[in-house]
Amino acid sequence: MLTDTEPVLRWNTTGITVAGINGSSGKNNTHLNFPFGIIMDYGNNLYIADYLNHRVQKYLFGSSFGQTIAGNGTSGSSPYHLFNPSHIIIDANGNYYITDRINHRIQFWRKGDSFGTTVAGTGKKTI
């Protein structure tokens, strides 16, 4: 039995695009290319693993313009690169843990830094 304080949730059949351009991939700050994992922070900002653009994009609440917060848009294995990032976790200090899929590693990206540090994985595929 519902009380007056419990929310009533209903399915909404009409969705809206909150990031990227519907049906159009690209590399600029309004486009995504195969968005994969997403997460929101406590300020309702949206973070997207932009898989084929090799970066993580941050969308401030209400904005349709993304800001690259990890990776530089090209694939690679240096601390400045990501290669098909797939998931993101944000810690209490606003730092990021990113699954760097093709590099077989987890990158720790301190908030505001332009490079990451490998915290798990070797960077090489093993059989």
mmCIF file of C-alpha atoms in Angstrom:
data_model
loop_
_atom_site.group_PDB
_atom_site.id
_atom_site.type_symbol
_atom_site.label_atom_id
_atom_site.label_comp_id
_atom_site.label_asym_id
_atom_site.label_seq_id
_atom_site.Cartn_x
_atom_site.Cartn_y
_atom_site.Cartn_z
ATOM 1 C CA MET A 1 0.000 0.000 0.000
ATOM 2 C CA LEU A 2 1.385 3.415 -0.990
ATOM 3 C CA THR A 3 1.537 6.261 1.451
ATOM 4 C CA ASP A 4 1.309 9.958 0.619
ATOM 5 C CA THR A 5 5.109 10.291 0.917
ATOM 6 C CA GLU A 6 6.036 7.542 -1.575
ATOM 7 C CA PRO A 7 6.585 8.622 -5.188
ATOM 8 C CA VAL A 8 4.509 7.081 -7.925
ATOM 9 C CA LEU A 9 6.761 6.142 -10.842
ATOM 10 C CA ARG A 10 5.359 5.840 -14.337
ATOM 11 C CA TRP A 11 7.004 4.875 -17.608
ATOM 12 C CA ASN A 12 7.520 7.821 -19.941
ATOM 13 C CA THR A 13 7.294 6.743 -23.592
ATOM 14 C CA THR A 14 8.811 9.973 -24.911
ATOM 15 C CA GLY A 15 12.571 10.335 -24.478
ATOM 16 C CA ILE A 16 14.717 13.405 -25.051
ATOM 17 C CA THR A 17 18.326 13.655 -26.167
ATOM 18 C CA VAL A 18 20.416 15.120 -23.337
ATOM 19 C CA ALA A 19 23.889 14.689 -24.876
ATOM 20 C CA GLY A 20 25.120 14.316 -28.433
ATOM 21 C CA ILE A 21 23.256 14.901 -31.685
ATOM 22 C CA ASN A 22 20.576 12.334 -32.452
ATOM 23 C CA GLY A 23 21.695 10.115 -35.356
ATOM 24 C CA SER A 24 24.987 11.954 -35.949
ATOM 25 C CA SER A 25 28.423 10.902 -34.655
ATOM 26 C CA GLY A 26 31.390 13.256 -34.489
ATOM 27 C CA LYS A 27 34.345 14.558 -32.467
ATOM 28 C CA ASN A 28 33.402 18.115 -31.517
ATOM 29 C CA ASN A 29 31.941 19.156 -28.146
ATOM 30 C CA THR A 30 28.320 18.547 -29.205
ATOM 31 C CA HIS A 31 28.837 15.073 -30.698
ATOM 32 C CA LEU A 32 29.618 11.615 -29.379
ATOM 33 C CA ASN A 33 30.793 8.488 -31.183
ATOM 34 C CA PHE A 34 29.479 5.249 -29.673
ATOM 35 C CA PRO A 35 28.685 6.509 -26.161
ATOM 36 C CA PHE A 36 29.074 3.585 -23.785
ATOM 37 C CA GLY A 37 29.076 3.945 -19.985
ATOM 38 C CA ILE A 38 27.452 6.874 -18.208
ATOM 39 C CA ILE A 39 27.356 8.154 -14.636
ATOM 40 C CA MET A 40 26.003 11.247 -12.902
ATOM 41 C CA ASP A 41 27.554 13.118 -9.988
ATOM 42 C CA TYR A 42 25.739 14.766 -7.081
ATOM 43 C CA GLY A 43 25.428 18.005 -9.081
ATOM 44 C CA ASN A 44 23.501 16.122 -11.791
ATOM 45 C CA ASN A 45 26.383 16.509 -14.245
ATOM 46 C CA LEU A 46 26.571 13.689 -16.778
ATOM 47 C CA TYR A 47 29.796 11.820 -17.616
ATOM 48 C CA ILE A 48 29.953 9.689 -20.764
ATOM 49 C CA ALA A 49 32.589 7.209 -21.900
ATOM 50 C CA ASP A 50 32.843 8.311 -25.544
ATOM 51 C CA TYR A 51 34.113 4.935 -26.711
ATOM 52 C CA LEU A 52 35.184 5.542 -30.322
ATOM 53 C CA ASN A 53 36.430 9.086 -29.598
ATOM 54 C CA HIS A 54 38.774 7.707 -26.888
ATOM 55 C CA ARG A 55 37.725 10.251 -24.275
ATOM 56 C CA VAL A 56 35.387 10.907 -21.363
ATOM 57 C CA GLN A 57 32.987 13.827 -21.789
ATOM 58 C CA LYS A 58 31.390 15.821 -18.980
ATOM 59 C CA TYR A 59 28.076 17.575 -19.587
ATOM 60 C CA LEU A 60 27.171 20.168 -16.997
ATOM 61 C CA PHE A 61 23.568 19.968 -15.877
ATOM 62 C CA GLY A 62 21.361 21.478 -18.577
ATOM 63 C CA SER A 63 24.160 21.922 -21.130
ATOM 64 C CA SER A 64 24.328 20.284 -24.553
ATOM 65 C CA PHE A 65 28.071 20.993 -24.864
ATOM 66 C CA GLY A 66 30.497 18.391 -23.559
ATOM 67 C CA GLN A 67 33.899 19.025 -22.037
ATOM 68 C CA THR A 68 36.687 16.445 -22.388
ATOM 69 C CA ILE A 69 37.889 15.509 -18.903
ATOM 70 C CA ALA A 70 39.974 12.427 -19.753
ATOM 71 C CA GLY A 71 41.738 11.306 -22.911
ATOM 72 C CA ASN A 72 42.574 13.540 -25.812
ATOM 73 C CA GLY A 73 40.396 12.133 -28.576
ATOM 74 C CA THR A 74 43.023 9.860 -30.121
ATOM 75 C CA SER A 75 43.743 6.256 -29.199
ATOM 76 C CA GLY A 76 46.986 5.353 -27.480
ATOM 77 C CA SER A 77 48.535 3.792 -24.408
ATOM 78 C CA SER A 78 50.375 6.740 -22.854
ATOM 79 C CA PRO A 79 49.095 8.310 -19.599
ATOM 80 C CA TYR A 80 47.422 11.031 -21.734
ATOM 81 C CA HIS A 81 45.471 8.572 -23.880
ATOM 82 C CA LEU A 82 42.558 6.201 -23.589
ATOM 83 C CA PHE A 83 41.717 3.438 -26.060
ATOM 84 C CA ASN A 84 37.982 2.738 -26.111
ATOM 85 C CA PRO A 85 36.984 3.807 -22.584
ATOM 86 C CA SER A 86 33.881 1.944 -21.502
ATOM 87 C CA HIS A 87 32.980 2.781 -17.874
ATOM 88 C CA ILE A 88 33.558 5.547 -15.330
ATOM 89 C CA ILE A 89 33.365 5.731 -11.544
ATOM 90 C CA ILE A 90 33.655 9.036 -9.661
ATOM 91 C CA ASP A 91 35.010 9.037 -6.104
ATOM 92 C CA ALA A 92 34.046 11.403 -3.275
ATOM 93 C CA ASN A 93 36.836 13.831 -4.286
ATOM 94 C CA GLY A 94 35.678 14.070 -7.903
ATOM 95 C CA ASN A 95 38.446 11.868 -9.300
ATOM 96 C CA TYR A 96 37.705 9.350 -12.043
ATOM 97 C CA TYR A 97 38.387 5.643 -12.431
ATOM 98 C CA ILE A 98 38.084 4.729 -16.098
ATOM 99 C CA THR A 99 37.982 1.320 -17.740
ATOM 100 C CA ASP A 100 40.479 1.676 -20.609
ATOM 101 C CA ARG A 101 39.239 -1.363 -22.490
ATOM 102 C CA ILE A 102 41.720 -1.984 -25.326
ATOM 103 C CA ASN A 103 44.684 -1.041 -23.110
ATOM 104 C CA HIS A 104 43.531 -3.656 -20.550
ATOM 105 C CA ARG A 105 43.877 -1.281 -17.636
ATOM 106 C CA ILE A 106 41.995 0.898 -15.166
ATOM 107 C CA GLN A 107 43.150 4.513 -15.229
ATOM 108 C CA PHE A 108 42.910 6.810 -12.213
ATOM 109 C CA TRP A 109 42.394 10.341 -13.481
ATOM 110 C CA ARG A 110 42.690 12.992 -10.789
ATOM 111 C CA LYS A 111 40.097 15.750 -11.194
ATOM 112 C CA GLY A 112 41.574 18.499 -13.380
ATOM 113 C CA ASP A 113 44.610 16.489 -14.561
ATOM 114 C CA SER A 114 45.405 15.955 -18.238
ATOM 115 C CA PHE A 115 46.794 12.442 -17.680
ATOM 116 C CA GLY A 116 45.923 9.272 -15.836
ATOM 117 C CA THR A 117 47.773 6.690 -13.751
ATOM 118 C CA THR A 118 47.333 2.951 -14.179
ATOM 119 C CA VAL A 119 45.926 1.450 -10.976
ATOM 120 C CA ALA A 120 44.982 -2.005 -12.270
ATOM 121 C CA GLY A 121 46.029 -4.131 -15.218
ATOM 122 C CA THR A 122 49.292 -4.297 -17.079
ATOM 123 C CA GLY A 123 48.286 -2.516 -20.267
ATOM 124 C CA LYS A 124 48.830 -5.752 -22.186
ATOM 125 C CA LYS A 125 46.428 -8.539 -23.085
ATOM 126 C CA THR A 126 47.379 -11.897 -21.603
ATOM 127 C CA ILE A 127 46.141 -15.290 -22.676
#
